[in-house]
């Protein structure tokens, strides 16, 4: 039996009580990435409980089927061949926020925009930086996402997750090993379930004014009118990736429909029908040109996932 058949027959049975709408086969991943790029996932599952996460992970482990964890797909380049095995999408169906004093207990699938808006309504400050980042809490902790003057490290105090041995575990404070676009989850395939965020009392007016200001700065500087995955490269120490790319005259440079944004050279945009291969070739071209002209090697911030064998 192929992996595909195993998933179709057995996984559907194993999760028989799940709603069919949360378990789909041959699901086009371009529907689930902000790049609007990506071939089909053999199976795509959106768990709505921690138990469903555990069941899916156990199924994959027992059958030795690969399991790829995604959030809102806003930092991903999924291959044109798609993803073999199961995609476990921790998103809207695993979201929710509870307030306890100045602390928020937040499920991993909660979108940062909804979380920041909730904090503002509750007059809690500390999440303004996150309001324009189009990811989930899980994806943001994994990446230590940040913008302007803040990052997840500033607010995340405790995280619950399922580890590779299917044990539910918890880490606190420095155990997160937060660094620039890095956390203790960066090099592993644990599934973040929920986190405890510590904020400070603030005023609704000041919080929303700051969020509006940051949103305006994004609109001015980022090509939000085109599909993208945000900044493609990490900031190299002492430089800005966008400026290096722009100084190398690469603004507007295209391969197929993948283009270095005219507005912000740190972004690659999909001008319509870009393939993952186009984007990857453009990334490699940028790396070579910038390295030749400046001596700086740009490391991708976006994650390339899926089946790249072709
Ligand atoms: C227009 C635009 C602007 C952006 N601006 C910013 C910005 O200012 N700052 C910034 O840091 N990023 C930015 N990004 C990138 C992106 O939004 C962030 O990296 C975000 O944190 C990714 O979250 P996600 O849920 O979309 O994760 P995905 O892209 O789905 O996944 C990213 C990584 O997180 C892992 N992951 C996701 N959920 C979980 C989970 N529950 N448990 C374990 N691992 C998980 C995935 O396996 C993958 O490795 C931007 C993107 C776009 C499109």
Tab-separated table of C-alpha atoms and ligand atoms in Angstrom:
chain	number	residue	atom	x	y	z
A	1	UNK	CA	0.000	0.000	0.000
A	2	UNK	CA	1.396	3.440	-0.873
A	3	UNK	CA	1.620	6.204	1.733
A	4	UNK	CA	-1.163	7.894	-0.135
A	5	UNK	CA	-3.463	4.854	0.168
A	6	UNK	CA	-2.561	4.376	3.835
A	7	UNK	CA	-3.559	7.942	4.532
A	8	UNK	CA	-6.763	7.688	2.505
A	9	UNK	CA	-7.886	4.427	4.123
A	10	UNK	CA	-6.467	4.265	7.610
A	11	UNK	CA	-6.074	7.857	8.650
A	12	UNK	CA	-9.631	8.655	7.652
A	13	UNK	CA	-10.747	5.678	9.783
A	14	UNK	CA	-8.472	6.568	12.702
A	15	UNK	CA	-10.023	10.017	12.776
A	16	UNK	CA	-13.515	8.884	11.841
A	17	UNK	CA	-15.136	11.102	14.417
A	18	UNK	CA	-13.446	14.177	12.962
A	19	UNK	CA	-15.384	16.455	10.658
A	20	UNK	CA	-14.568	15.603	6.996
A	21	UNK	CA	-13.966	19.288	6.342
A	22	UNK	CA	-10.943	19.164	8.651
A	23	UNK	CA	-9.368	16.196	6.852
A	24	UNK	CA	-8.796	16.568	3.117
A	25	UNK	CA	-6.784	14.649	0.549
A	26	UNK	CA	-4.698	16.056	-2.324
A	27	UNK	CA	-5.203	19.488	-0.861
A	28	UNK	CA	-3.583	22.254	-2.960
A	29	UNK	CA	-1.147	24.057	-0.660
A	30	UNK	CA	-1.413	27.297	-2.636
A	31	UNK	CA	-4.688	27.737	-0.716
A	32	UNK	CA	-2.751	27.688	2.545
A	33	UNK	CA	0.304	29.850	1.858
A	34	UNK	CA	0.553	33.624	1.730
A	35	UNK	CA	2.738	33.200	-1.409
A	36	UNK	CA	-0.265	31.438	-3.067
A	37	UNK	CA	2.235	28.812	-4.228
A	38	UNK	CA	2.518	25.082	-3.517
A	39	UNK	CA	1.471	21.708	-4.938
A	40	UNK	CA	-0.879	19.219	-3.249
A	41	UNK	CA	-0.427	17.745	0.227
A	42	UNK	CA	-1.259	14.012	0.295
A	43	UNK	CA	-3.415	14.727	3.337
A	44	UNK	CA	-4.206	17.989	5.128
A	45	UNK	CA	-5.610	17.924	8.640
A	46	UNK	CA	-6.771	20.826	10.833
A	47	UNK	CA	-7.063	19.508	14.419
A	48	UNK	CA	-9.610	21.183	16.672
A	49	UNK	CA	-8.339	19.714	19.955
A	50	UNK	CA	-5.092	18.718	21.609
A	51	UNK	CA	-6.329	15.132	21.503
A	52	UNK	CA	-6.702	15.337	17.723
A	53	UNK	CA	-3.115	16.650	17.449
A	54	UNK	CA	-1.886	13.705	19.509
A	55	UNK	CA	-3.937	11.193	17.474
A	56	UNK	CA	-2.537	12.516	14.208
A	57	UNK	CA	1.048	12.476	15.483
A	58	UNK	CA	0.628	8.942	16.874
A	59	UNK	CA	-0.821	7.737	13.565
A	60	UNK	CA	2.103	9.179	11.610
A	61	UNK	CA	4.708	7.840	14.040
A	62	UNK	CA	3.252	4.314	14.079
A	63	UNK	CA	2.990	4.169	10.275
A	64	UNK	CA	6.272	6.041	9.705
A	65	UNK	CA	4.482	8.667	7.673
A	66	UNK	CA	6.061	12.068	7.510
A	67	UNK	CA	4.157	14.827	9.291
A	68	UNK	CA	4.691	18.480	8.366
A	69	UNK	CA	3.488	21.141	10.796
A	70	UNK	CA	2.224	24.435	9.437
A	71	UNK	CA	0.477	27.437	10.907
A	72	UNK	CA	-0.933	30.121	8.630
A	73	UNK	CA	1.627	29.426	5.885
A	74	UNK	CA	2.970	32.988	5.912
A	75	UNK	CA	6.650	32.073	6.097
A	76	UNK	CA	6.645	29.082	3.761
A	77	UNK	CA	7.714	28.181	0.251
A	78	UNK	CA	5.986	24.876	-0.555
A	79	UNK	CA	7.397	22.939	-3.517
A	80	UNK	CA	5.446	22.603	-6.757
A	81	UNK	CA	5.352	18.821	-6.199
A	82	UNK	CA	3.585	19.412	-2.908
A	83	UNK	CA	4.058	17.605	0.390
A	84	UNK	CA	4.215	13.843	0.892
A	85	UNK	CA	2.498	12.479	3.959
A	86	UNK	CA	0.347	14.492	6.310
A	87	UNK	CA	0.212	18.243	6.813
A	88	UNK	CA	-0.903	19.130	10.334
A	89	UNK	CA	-2.268	22.677	10.156
A	90	UNK	CA	-2.544	24.354	13.545
A	91	UNK	CA	-4.827	27.249	12.761
A	92	UNK	CA	-8.254	28.730	13.387
A	93	UNK	CA	-9.752	25.459	14.660
A	94	UNK	CA	-7.192	25.387	17.477
A	95	UNK	CA	-7.435	28.995	18.595
A	96	UNK	CA	-8.641	30.829	21.665
A	97	UNK	CA	-7.559	33.365	24.273
A	98	UNK	CA	-8.191	33.496	28.015
A	99	UNK	CA	-7.214	36.369	30.290
A	100	UNK	CA	-5.833	35.857	33.826
A	101	UNK	CA	-4.799	39.240	35.248
A	102	UNK	CA	-2.019	40.605	33.020
A	103	UNK	CA	-1.440	37.148	31.557
A	104	UNK	CA	-3.023	35.744	28.376
A	105	UNK	CA	-3.326	31.985	27.844
A	106	UNK	CA	-3.395	31.556	24.089
A	107	UNK	CA	-3.925	28.526	21.835
A	108	UNK	CA	-1.267	28.047	19.148
A	109	UNK	CA	-3.582	28.471	16.160
A	110	UNK	CA	-4.656	31.965	17.226
A	111	UNK	CA	-3.726	34.609	14.665
A	112	UNK	CA	-1.396	37.333	15.899
A	113	UNK	CA	-3.691	40.033	14.478
A	114	UNK	CA	-6.628	38.705	16.538
A	115	UNK	CA	-4.394	38.320	19.581
A	116	UNK	CA	-3.074	41.895	19.348
A	117	UNK	CA	-6.622	43.228	18.863
A	118	UNK	CA	-7.813	41.257	21.905
A	119	UNK	CA	-4.948	42.613	24.033
A	120	UNK	CA	-5.792	46.163	22.936
A	121	UNK	CA	-9.471	45.749	23.902
A	122	UNK	CA	-8.335	44.382	27.269
A	123	UNK	CA	-6.044	47.427	27.701
A	124	UNK	CA	-2.932	45.252	27.825
A	125	UNK	CA	0.218	46.526	26.127
A	126	UNK	CA	3.150	44.532	24.687
A	127	UNK	CA	1.707	42.948	21.541
A	128	UNK	CA	1.405	46.023	19.324
A	129	UNK	CA	4.433	44.907	17.275
A	130	UNK	CA	2.609	41.664	16.367
A	131	UNK	CA	-0.584	43.179	14.977
A	132	UNK	CA	0.640	43.257	11.350
A	133	UNK	CA	2.413	39.868	11.283
A	134	UNK	CA	0.116	37.477	9.369
A	135	UNK	CA	1.008	34.307	11.304
A	136	UNK	CA	-0.308	32.186	14.154
A	137	UNK	CA	1.015	32.192	17.698
A	138	UNK	CA	2.637	28.751	17.112
A	139	UNK	CA	4.461	29.883	13.980
A	140	UNK	CA	5.512	33.114	15.682
A	141	UNK	CA	6.983	31.340	18.715
A	142	UNK	CA	8.793	28.843	16.508
A	143	UNK	CA	10.342	31.730	14.511
A	144	UNK	CA	10.580	34.238	17.379
A	145	UNK	CA	8.744	36.550	14.987
A	146	UNK	CA	9.294	40.242	15.530
A	147	UNK	CA	8.816	43.656	14.027
A	148	UNK	CA	9.862	47.220	14.782
A	149	UNK	CA	10.610	47.306	18.521
A	150	UNK	CA	9.310	43.923	19.663
A	151	UNK	CA	9.475	40.163	19.277
A	152	UNK	CA	7.833	37.102	20.819
A	153	UNK	CA	10.689	36.733	23.294
A	154	UNK	CA	9.475	39.889	25.057
A	155	UNK	CA	6.085	38.411	25.968
A	156	UNK	CA	6.184	34.586	25.896
A	157	UNK	CA	6.816	33.108	29.341
A	158	UNK	CA	5.672	29.488	29.055
A	159	UNK	CA	4.870	27.126	26.168
A	160	UNK	CA	3.080	23.762	26.106
A	161	UNK	CA	3.919	21.401	23.269
A	162	UNK	CA	3.872	17.775	22.142
A	163	UNK	CA	7.406	16.510	21.630
A	164	UNK	CA	8.730	14.024	19.068
A	165	UNK	CA	8.009	11.115	21.473
A	166	UNK	CA	4.381	12.266	21.760
A	167	UNK	CA	4.854	13.490	25.341
A	168	UNK	CA	3.090	16.704	26.390
A	169	UNK	CA	5.750	19.002	27.764
A	170	UNK	CA	6.199	22.549	28.978
A	171	UNK	CA	9.106	24.998	28.880
A	172	UNK	CA	9.532	28.276	30.733
A	173	UNK	CA	11.492	31.519	30.327
A	174	UNK	CA	15.044	30.995	29.107
A	175	UNK	CA	14.338	27.410	28.134
A	176	UNK	CA	12.766	28.926	24.996
A	177	UNK	CA	16.330	29.827	23.807
A	178	UNK	CA	14.954	32.797	21.930
A	179	UNK	CA	17.364	34.562	19.590
A	180	UNK	CA	16.965	36.460	16.328
A	181	UNK	CA	14.355	34.423	14.324
A	182	UNK	CA	15.183	31.373	16.440
A	183	UNK	CA	13.723	29.426	19.351
A	184	UNK	CA	14.109	26.051	21.036
A	185	UNK	CA	11.531	24.811	18.490
A	186	UNK	CA	13.465	25.895	15.387
A	187	UNK	CA	15.405	22.678	14.828
A	188	UNK	CA	12.805	20.162	15.906
A	189	UNK	CA	9.371	18.944	14.950
A	190	UNK	CA	7.517	19.454	18.214
A	191	UNK	CA	3.989	20.848	17.948
A	192	UNK	CA	3.347	24.005	19.945
A	193	UNK	CA	-0.106	23.842	21.533
A	194	UNK	CA	-0.489	26.942	23.666
A	195	UNK	CA	1.483	29.596	25.495
A	196	UNK	CA	1.351	31.944	28.423
A	197	UNK	CA	2.067	35.578	27.532
A	198	UNK	CA	2.816	38.277	30.088
A	199	UNK	CA	1.695	41.805	29.199
A	200	UNK	CA	1.411	45.124	31.031
A	201	UNK	CA	-1.544	47.389	31.731
A	202	UNK	CA	-1.929	50.112	29.095
A	203	UNK	CA	-4.527	52.428	27.639
A	204	UNK	CA	-6.689	51.431	24.672
A	205	UNK	CA	-6.030	54.774	22.949
A	206	UNK	CA	-2.228	54.546	23.191
A	207	UNK	CA	-2.161	50.859	22.176
A	208	UNK	CA	-4.359	51.339	19.090
A	209	UNK	CA	-2.492	54.524	18.103
A	210	UNK	CA	0.749	52.547	18.076
A	211	UNK	CA	-0.840	49.687	16.128
A	212	UNK	CA	-2.229	52.121	13.550
A	213	UNK	CA	1.164	53.805	13.217
A	214	UNK	CA	2.931	50.468	12.630
A	215	UNK	CA	0.243	49.412	10.113
A	216	UNK	CA	0.758	52.658	8.201
A	217	UNK	CA	4.546	52.122	8.195
A	218	UNK	CA	3.966	48.620	6.759
A	219	UNK	CA	1.618	49.948	4.063
A	220	UNK	CA	4.190	52.571	3.082
A	221	UNK	CA	7.165	50.212	2.924
A	222	UNK	CA	5.871	46.721	2.080
A	223	UNK	CA	4.240	45.330	-1.107
A	224	UNK	CA	1.109	44.158	0.712
A	225	UNK	CA	-0.861	44.219	-2.561
A	226	UNK	CA	0.995	41.101	-3.840
A	227	UNK	CA	1.236	37.580	-2.384
A	228	UNK	CA	4.548	37.066	-0.570
A	229	UNK	CA	6.050	35.437	2.506
A	230	UNK	CA	7.362	38.686	4.003
A	231	UNK	CA	11.125	39.217	4.258
A	232	UNK	CA	12.811	36.392	2.379
A	233	UNK	CA	16.189	36.700	4.083
A	234	UNK	CA	17.363	37.098	7.662
A	235	UNK	CA	19.068	40.361	8.539
A	236	UNK	CA	22.816	39.727	8.183
A	237	UNK	CA	24.766	41.149	11.164
A	238	UNK	CA	25.565	44.807	10.471
A	239	UNK	CA	23.477	45.045	7.264
A	240	UNK	CA	19.907	45.145	5.974
A	241	UNK	CA	19.097	42.444	3.402
A	242	UNK	CA	16.724	44.741	1.482
A	243	UNK	CA	19.351	47.473	1.136
A	244	UNK	CA	22.057	45.041	-0.005
A	245	UNK	CA	19.678	43.616	-2.653
A	246	UNK	CA	18.603	47.080	-3.758
A	247	UNK	CA	22.248	48.286	-3.932
A	248	UNK	CA	22.925	45.329	-6.259
A	249	UNK	CA	20.291	46.749	-8.659
A	250	UNK	CA	18.041	43.734	-8.195
A	251	UNK	CA	14.776	45.580	-7.478
A	252	UNK	CA	12.223	44.395	-10.037
A	253	UNK	CA	14.396	41.479	-11.213
A	254	UNK	CA	12.142	38.537	-12.172
A	255	UNK	CA	12.289	34.844	-12.859
A	256	UNK	CA	8.954	33.775	-14.301
A	257	UNK	CA	6.312	35.498	-12.198
A	258	UNK	CA	8.553	35.673	-9.111
A	259	UNK	CA	9.871	39.198	-8.729
A	260	UNK	CA	12.091	41.112	-6.317
A	261	UNK	CA	9.598	43.710	-5.090
A	262	UNK	CA	10.032	47.210	-6.505
A	263	UNK	CA	8.788	48.591	-3.196
A	264	UNK	CA	10.892	46.543	-0.728
A	265	UNK	CA	13.805	44.561	-2.136
A	266	UNK	CA	13.739	42.207	0.858
A	267	UNK	CA	10.434	40.790	-0.407
A	268	UNK	CA	9.857	38.436	-3.350
A	269	UNK	CA	6.337	38.794	-4.714
A	270	UNK	CA	4.208	36.441	-6.766
A	271	UNK	CA	3.014	38.496	-9.738
A	272	UNK	CA	0.392	35.924	-10.704
A	273	UNK	CA	1.561	32.464	-11.642
A	274	UNK	CA	4.974	32.155	-9.956
A	275	UNK	CA	6.057	28.591	-9.204
A	276	UNK	CA	8.068	27.493	-6.183
A	277	UNK	CA	10.902	26.692	-8.601
A	278	UNK	CA	10.823	30.314	-9.889
A	279	UNK	CA	11.062	31.627	-6.322
A	280	UNK	CA	13.865	29.242	-5.383
A	281	UNK	CA	15.875	30.144	-8.500
A	282	UNK	CA	15.346	33.838	-7.732
A	283	UNK	CA	16.525	33.320	-4.131
A	284	UNK	CA	19.660	31.561	-5.409
A	285	UNK	CA	20.282	34.310	-7.965
A	286	UNK	CA	19.989	37.016	-5.282
A	287	UNK	CA	22.348	35.108	-2.980
A	288	UNK	CA	24.984	34.762	-5.726
A	289	UNK	CA	24.810	38.387	-6.925
A	290	UNK	CA	24.840	39.858	-3.397
A	291	UNK	CA	27.679	37.566	-2.353
A	292	UNK	CA	29.759	38.439	-5.449
A	293	UNK	CA	29.244	42.186	-5.086
A	294	UNK	CA	29.313	42.619	-1.300
A	295	UNK	CA	30.824	39.464	0.199
A	296	UNK	CA	27.695	38.954	2.330
A	297	UNK	CA	25.843	35.622	2.096
A	298	UNK	CA	22.104	36.015	2.692
A	299	UNK	CA	20.456	33.247	4.722
A	300	UNK	CA	16.787	32.609	3.911
A	301	UNK	CA	14.292	33.382	6.649
A	302	UNK	CA	11.470	31.613	4.807
A	303	UNK	CA	11.224	27.833	5.109
A	304	UNK	CA	11.285	25.693	1.979
A	305	UNK	CA	9.176	22.609	2.636
A	306	UNK	CA	7.730	19.681	0.724
A	307	UNK	CA	8.993	17.390	-2.019
A	308	UNK	CA	11.832	19.044	-3.936
A	309	UNK	CA	13.158	15.805	-5.491
A	310	UNK	CA	12.024	16.717	-9.010
B	1	LIG	C1	3.213	40.411	4.348
B	1	LIG	C2	4.021	39.673	5.392
B	1	LIG	C3	4.648	40.370	6.406
B	1	LIG	C4	5.389	39.704	7.371
B	1	LIG	N1	5.996	40.427	8.362
B	1	LIG	C5	6.717	39.780	9.304
B	1	LIG	C6	7.343	40.525	10.357
B	1	LIG	O1	7.219	41.733	10.465
B	1	LIG	N2	8.076	39.840	11.261
B	1	LIG	C7	8.233	38.474	11.200
B	1	LIG	O2	8.916	37.909	12.062
B	1	LIG	N3	7.658	37.752	10.213
B	1	LIG	C8	6.899	38.359	9.283
B	1	LIG	N4	6.307	37.636	8.278
B	1	LIG	C9	6.532	36.180	8.208
B	1	LIG	C10	5.517	35.317	8.990
B	1	LIG	O3	4.258	35.968	9.092
B	1	LIG	C11	6.021	34.966	10.391
B	1	LIG	O4	7.253	34.255	10.325
B	1	LIG	C12	5.013	34.126	11.179
B	1	LIG	O5	5.461	33.998	12.495
B	1	LIG	C13	4.805	32.729	10.596
B	1	LIG	O6	3.679	32.156	11.257
B	1	LIG	P1	2.753	31.098	10.499
B	1	LIG	O7	1.690	30.671	11.450
B	1	LIG	O8	2.306	31.620	9.216
B	1	LIG	O9	3.775	29.896	10.326
B	1	LIG	P2	4.068	29.050	9.001
B	1	LIG	O10	4.586	29.935	7.940
B	1	LIG	O11	2.920	28.186	8.677
B	1	LIG	O12	5.266	28.144	9.546
B	1	LIG	C14	6.517	28.739	9.879
B	1	LIG	C15	7.314	27.739	10.729
B	1	LIG	O13	6.669	27.582	11.990
B	1	LIG	C16	6.368	26.214	12.221
B	1	LIG	N5	5.094	26.156	12.948
B	1	LIG	C17	3.924	26.764	12.636
B	1	LIG	N6	2.988	26.501	13.580
B	1	LIG	C18	3.596	25.692	14.485
B	1	LIG	C19	3.166	25.048	15.685
B	1	LIG	N7	1.912	25.167	16.172
B	1	LIG	N8	4.065	24.264	16.366
B	1	LIG	C20	5.324	24.128	15.919
B	1	LIG	N9	5.793	24.707	14.807
B	1	LIG	C21	4.937	25.474	14.086
B	1	LIG	C22	6.300	25.561	10.842
B	1	LIG	O14	6.611	24.181	10.922
B	1	LIG	C23	7.378	26.338	10.092
B	1	LIG	O15	8.650	25.805	10.347
B	1	LIG	C24	5.529	38.294	7.311
B	1	LIG	C25	4.892	37.575	6.284
B	1	LIG	C26	4.137	38.261	5.334
B	1	LIG	C27	3.449	37.476	4.258
